[in-house]
CSV table of C-alpha atoms and ligand atoms in Angstrom, one decimal:
chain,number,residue,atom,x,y,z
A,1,UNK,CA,20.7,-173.3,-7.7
A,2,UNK,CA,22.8,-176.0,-6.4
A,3,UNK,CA,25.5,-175.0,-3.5
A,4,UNK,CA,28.1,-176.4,-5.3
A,5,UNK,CA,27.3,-175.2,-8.6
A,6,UNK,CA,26.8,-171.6,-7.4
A,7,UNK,CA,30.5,-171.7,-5.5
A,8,UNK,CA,31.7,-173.0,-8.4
A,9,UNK,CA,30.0,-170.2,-10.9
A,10,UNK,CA,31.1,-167.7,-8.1
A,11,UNK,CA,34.5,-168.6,-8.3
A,12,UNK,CA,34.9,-167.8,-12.2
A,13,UNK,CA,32.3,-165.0,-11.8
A,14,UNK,CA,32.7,-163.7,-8.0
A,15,UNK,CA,29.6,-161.3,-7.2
A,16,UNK,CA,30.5,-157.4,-5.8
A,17,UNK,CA,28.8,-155.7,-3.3
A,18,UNK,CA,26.9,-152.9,-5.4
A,19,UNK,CA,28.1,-150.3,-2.5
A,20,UNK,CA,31.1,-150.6,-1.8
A,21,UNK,CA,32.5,-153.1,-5.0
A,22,UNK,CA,34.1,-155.4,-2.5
A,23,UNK,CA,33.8,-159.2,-3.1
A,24,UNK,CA,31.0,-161.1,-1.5
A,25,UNK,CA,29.6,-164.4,-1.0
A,26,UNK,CA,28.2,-166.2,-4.1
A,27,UNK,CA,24.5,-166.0,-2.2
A,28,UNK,CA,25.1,-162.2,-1.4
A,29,UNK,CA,23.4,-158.9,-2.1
A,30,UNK,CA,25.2,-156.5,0.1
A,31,UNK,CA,28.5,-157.5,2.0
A,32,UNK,CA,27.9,-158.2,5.2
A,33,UNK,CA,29.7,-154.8,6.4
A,34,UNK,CA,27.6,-153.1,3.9
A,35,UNK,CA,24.5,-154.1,5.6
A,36,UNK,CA,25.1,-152.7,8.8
A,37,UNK,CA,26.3,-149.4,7.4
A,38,UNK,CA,22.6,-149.4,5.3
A,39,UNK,CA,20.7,-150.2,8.9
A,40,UNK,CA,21.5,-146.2,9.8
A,41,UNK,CA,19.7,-145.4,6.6
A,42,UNK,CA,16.5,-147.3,7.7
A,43,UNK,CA,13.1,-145.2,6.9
A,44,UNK,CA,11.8,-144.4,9.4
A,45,UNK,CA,7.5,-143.3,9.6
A,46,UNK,CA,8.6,-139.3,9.4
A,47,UNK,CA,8.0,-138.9,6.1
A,48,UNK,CA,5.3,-141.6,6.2
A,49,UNK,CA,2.8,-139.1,5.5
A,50,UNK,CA,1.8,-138.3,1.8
A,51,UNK,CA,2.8,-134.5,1.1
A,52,UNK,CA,-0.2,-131.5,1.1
A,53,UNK,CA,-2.6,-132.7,-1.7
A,54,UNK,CA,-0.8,-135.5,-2.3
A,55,UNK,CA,-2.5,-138.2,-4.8
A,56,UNK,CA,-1.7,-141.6,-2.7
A,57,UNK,CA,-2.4,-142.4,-0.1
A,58,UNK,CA,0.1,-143.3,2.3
A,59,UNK,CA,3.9,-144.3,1.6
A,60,UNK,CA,6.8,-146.9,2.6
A,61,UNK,CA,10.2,-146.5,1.7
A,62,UNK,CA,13.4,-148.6,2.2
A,63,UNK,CA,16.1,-146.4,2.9
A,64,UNK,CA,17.1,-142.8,3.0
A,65,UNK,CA,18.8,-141.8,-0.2
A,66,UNK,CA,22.0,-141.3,1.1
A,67,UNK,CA,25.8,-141.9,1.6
A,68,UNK,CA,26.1,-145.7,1.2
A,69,UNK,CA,22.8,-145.9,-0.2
A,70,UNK,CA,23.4,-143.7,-3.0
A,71,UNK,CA,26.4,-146.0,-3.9
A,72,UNK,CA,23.8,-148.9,-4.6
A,73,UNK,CA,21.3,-146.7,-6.5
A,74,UNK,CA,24.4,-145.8,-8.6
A,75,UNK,CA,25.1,-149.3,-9.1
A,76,UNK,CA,21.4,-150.3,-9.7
A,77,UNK,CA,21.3,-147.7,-12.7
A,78,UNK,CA,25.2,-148.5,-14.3
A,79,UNK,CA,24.0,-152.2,-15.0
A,80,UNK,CA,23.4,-154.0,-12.2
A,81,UNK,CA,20.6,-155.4,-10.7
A,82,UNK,CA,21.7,-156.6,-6.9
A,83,UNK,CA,21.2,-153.3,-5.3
A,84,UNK,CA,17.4,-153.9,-6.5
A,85,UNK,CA,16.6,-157.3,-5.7
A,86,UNK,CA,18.1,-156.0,-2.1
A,87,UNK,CA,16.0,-153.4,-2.0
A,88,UNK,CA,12.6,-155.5,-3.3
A,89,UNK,CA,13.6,-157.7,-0.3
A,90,UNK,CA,13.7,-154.7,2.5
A,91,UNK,CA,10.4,-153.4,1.1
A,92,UNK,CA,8.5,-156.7,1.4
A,93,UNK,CA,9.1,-156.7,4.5
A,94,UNK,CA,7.3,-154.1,5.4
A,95,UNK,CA,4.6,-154.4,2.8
A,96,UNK,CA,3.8,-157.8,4.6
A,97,UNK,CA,3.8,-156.3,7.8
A,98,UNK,CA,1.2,-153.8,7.0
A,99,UNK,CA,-2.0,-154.9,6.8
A,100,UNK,CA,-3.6,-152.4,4.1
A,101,UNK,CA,-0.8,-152.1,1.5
A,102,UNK,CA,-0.2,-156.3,2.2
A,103,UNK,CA,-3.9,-156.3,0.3
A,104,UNK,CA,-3.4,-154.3,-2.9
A,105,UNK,CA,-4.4,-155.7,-5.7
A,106,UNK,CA,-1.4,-155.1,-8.6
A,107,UNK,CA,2.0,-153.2,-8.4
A,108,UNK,CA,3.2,-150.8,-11.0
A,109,UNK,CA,6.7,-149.8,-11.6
A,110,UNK,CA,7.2,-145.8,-12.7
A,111,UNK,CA,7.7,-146.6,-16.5
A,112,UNK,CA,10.7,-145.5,-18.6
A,113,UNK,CA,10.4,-144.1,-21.6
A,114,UNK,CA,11.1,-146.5,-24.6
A,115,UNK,CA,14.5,-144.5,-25.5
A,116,UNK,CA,15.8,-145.3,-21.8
A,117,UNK,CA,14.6,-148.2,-21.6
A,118,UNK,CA,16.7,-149.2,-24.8
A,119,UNK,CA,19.8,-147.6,-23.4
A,120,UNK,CA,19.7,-149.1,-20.0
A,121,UNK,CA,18.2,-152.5,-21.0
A,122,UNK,CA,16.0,-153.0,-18.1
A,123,UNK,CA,13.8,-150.6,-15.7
A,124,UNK,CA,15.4,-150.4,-12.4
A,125,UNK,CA,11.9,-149.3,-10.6
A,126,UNK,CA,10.7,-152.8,-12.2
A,127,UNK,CA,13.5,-154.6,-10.7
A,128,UNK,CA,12.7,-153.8,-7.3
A,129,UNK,CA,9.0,-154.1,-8.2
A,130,UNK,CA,9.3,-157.5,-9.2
A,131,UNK,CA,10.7,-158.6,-6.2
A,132,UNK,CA,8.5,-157.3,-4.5
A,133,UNK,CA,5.9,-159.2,-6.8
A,134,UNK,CA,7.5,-162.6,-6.2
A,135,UNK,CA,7.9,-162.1,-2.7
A,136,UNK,CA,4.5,-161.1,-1.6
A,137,UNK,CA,2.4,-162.5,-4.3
A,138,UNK,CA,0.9,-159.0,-5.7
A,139,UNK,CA,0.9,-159.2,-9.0
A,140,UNK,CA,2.9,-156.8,-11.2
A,141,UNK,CA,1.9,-155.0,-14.1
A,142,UNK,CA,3.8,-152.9,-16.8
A,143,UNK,CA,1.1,-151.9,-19.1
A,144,UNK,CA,-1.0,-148.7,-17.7
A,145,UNK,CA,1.3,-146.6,-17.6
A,146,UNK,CA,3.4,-145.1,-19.9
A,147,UNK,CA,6.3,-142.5,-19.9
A,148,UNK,CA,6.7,-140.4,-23.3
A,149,UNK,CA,9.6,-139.5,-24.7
A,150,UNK,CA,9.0,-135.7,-25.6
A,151,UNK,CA,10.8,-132.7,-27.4
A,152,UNK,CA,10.5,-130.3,-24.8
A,153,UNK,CA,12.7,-132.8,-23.0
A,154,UNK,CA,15.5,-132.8,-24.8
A,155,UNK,CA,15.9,-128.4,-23.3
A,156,UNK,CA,15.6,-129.9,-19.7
A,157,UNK,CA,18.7,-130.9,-17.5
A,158,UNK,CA,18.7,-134.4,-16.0
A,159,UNK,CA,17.0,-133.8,-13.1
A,160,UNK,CA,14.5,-131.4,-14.6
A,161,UNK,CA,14.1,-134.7,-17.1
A,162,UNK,CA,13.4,-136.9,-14.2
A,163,UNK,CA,10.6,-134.6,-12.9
A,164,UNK,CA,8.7,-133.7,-15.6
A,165,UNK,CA,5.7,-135.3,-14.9
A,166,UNK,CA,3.5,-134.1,-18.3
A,167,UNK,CA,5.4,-137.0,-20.1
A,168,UNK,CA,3.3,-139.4,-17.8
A,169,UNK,CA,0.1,-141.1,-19.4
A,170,UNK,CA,-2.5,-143.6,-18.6
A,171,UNK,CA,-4.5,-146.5,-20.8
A,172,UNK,CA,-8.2,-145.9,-21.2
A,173,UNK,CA,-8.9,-148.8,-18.3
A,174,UNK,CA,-11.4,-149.0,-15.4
A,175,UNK,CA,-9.4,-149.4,-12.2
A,176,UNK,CA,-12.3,-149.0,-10.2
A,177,UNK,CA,-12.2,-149.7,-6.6
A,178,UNK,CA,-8.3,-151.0,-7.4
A,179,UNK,CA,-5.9,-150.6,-4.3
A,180,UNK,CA,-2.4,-150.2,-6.6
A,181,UNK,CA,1.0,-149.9,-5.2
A,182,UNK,CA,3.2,-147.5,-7.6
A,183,UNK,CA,7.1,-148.4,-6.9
A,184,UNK,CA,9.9,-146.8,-7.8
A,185,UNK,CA,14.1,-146.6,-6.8
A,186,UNK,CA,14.3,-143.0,-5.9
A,187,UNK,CA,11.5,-140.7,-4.6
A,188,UNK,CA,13.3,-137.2,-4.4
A,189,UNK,CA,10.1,-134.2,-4.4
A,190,UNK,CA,7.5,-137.0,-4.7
A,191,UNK,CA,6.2,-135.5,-8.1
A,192,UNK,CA,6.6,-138.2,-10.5
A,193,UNK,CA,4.6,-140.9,-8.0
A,194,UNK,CA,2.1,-138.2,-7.2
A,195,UNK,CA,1.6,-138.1,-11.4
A,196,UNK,CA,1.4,-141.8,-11.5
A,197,UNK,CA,-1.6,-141.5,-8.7
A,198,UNK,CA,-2.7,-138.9,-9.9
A,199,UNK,CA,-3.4,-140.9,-13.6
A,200,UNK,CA,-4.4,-143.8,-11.2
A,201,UNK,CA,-6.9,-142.2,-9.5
A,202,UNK,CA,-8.5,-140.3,-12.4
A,203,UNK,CA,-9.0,-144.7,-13.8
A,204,UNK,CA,-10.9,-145.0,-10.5
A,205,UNK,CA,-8.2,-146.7,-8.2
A,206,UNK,CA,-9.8,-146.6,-4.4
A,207,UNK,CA,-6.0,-146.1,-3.6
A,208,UNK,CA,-3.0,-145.7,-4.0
A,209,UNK,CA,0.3,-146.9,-1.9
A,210,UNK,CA,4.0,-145.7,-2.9
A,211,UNK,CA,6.4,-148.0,-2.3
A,212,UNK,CA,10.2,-146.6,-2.6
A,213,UNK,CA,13.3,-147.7,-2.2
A,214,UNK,CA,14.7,-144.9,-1.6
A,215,UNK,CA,13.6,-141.4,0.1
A,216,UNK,CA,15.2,-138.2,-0.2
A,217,UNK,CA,14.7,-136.8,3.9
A,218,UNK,CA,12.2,-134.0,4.2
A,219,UNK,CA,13.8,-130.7,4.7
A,220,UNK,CA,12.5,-129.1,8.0
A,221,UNK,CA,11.0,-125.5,7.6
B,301,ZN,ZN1,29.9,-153.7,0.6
């Protein structure tokens, strides 16, 4: 978009920092002060390692889920989008930087069920996977997995809801040989993207690379 036209849009329209709802520049994701409050939050290759009979393969994340982080998640889910273009950007970063996951061959977003899709209007792992799509050039796709709405939900709390993996499915399709990164906002026990590889793998993907935004830190025994 033109400069002008974008100051001008911004002046009727001003963009907010999804994490702390300040005002910020027109071209913007996170305010500037934001951004170095996020660096602390930075993943580090501690929890790189998939957990004990773990599905994929090997995992990247772009931030710790917490304090200032979780603010943007928030945001990201309540409507808007910024938080996850931001965090498309962070991971493609590292994706391009790592020559194995830089070579998959397709990138899946975890998939909502229909009903949450409806209420929410968008999927906010397929926000940050398509940015990661348009930035590295791995294609994206939405139609191998699915996520089912079930009854036996509906006796589950909200967390409970998140993690019950059973309501994952896969399409009858040979993935055979496929290298597939699964992405998704918030990995907290790592169960839902184990399902997802798990469903991959049993299509014939070679392997299978989770790319988070977000990580919940490993508690230490
Ligand atoms: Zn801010």
């Amino acid at each position: 978009m033109n400069k002008a036209v974008s100051y001008i849009l911004d002046l009727f329209f001003p963009n907010r920092c999804p994490v702390c709802r300040s005002f910020t520049e027109y071209n913007e994701l996170v305010c500037e002060k934001c951004m170095k409050k996020l660096e602390k939050y930075t993943f580090e290759s501690i929890d790189a390692l998939p957990i004990t009979g773990a599905f994929y393969d090997r995992k990247l994340a772009g931030y710790y889920y917490e304090n200032e982080v979780k603010n943007g998640i928030y945001s990201l889910k309540d409507g808007h989008k910024e938080f996850g273009y931001y965090l498309g950007n962070i991971i493609s970063e590292k994706i391009i930087c790592d020559e194995t996951i830089s070579k998959a061959d397709c990138i899946i977003p975890v998939p909502m069920s229909a009903k949450s899709f409806r209420l929410r209007g968008y999927n906010q792992a397929a926000v940050i996977a398509e940015t990661i799509s348009t930035i590295t050039g791995i294609k994206m796709m939405t139609d191998i997995l699915y996520k089912h709405e079930s009854k036996v939900q509906h006796s589950l709390n909200m967390t409970q809801r998140m993690e019950n993996v059973s309501a994952y499915s896969i399409k009858n399709t040979d993935l055979s040989g496929r290298k597939i990164i699964i992405c998704d906002d918030v990995c907290t026990t790592g169960s839902t993207i184990n399902r997802c590889a798990e469903l991959l793998k049993s299509m014939g993907a070679a392997e299978v690379y989770a790319a988070v935004g977000t990580t919940t830190k490993l508690k230490k025994e």
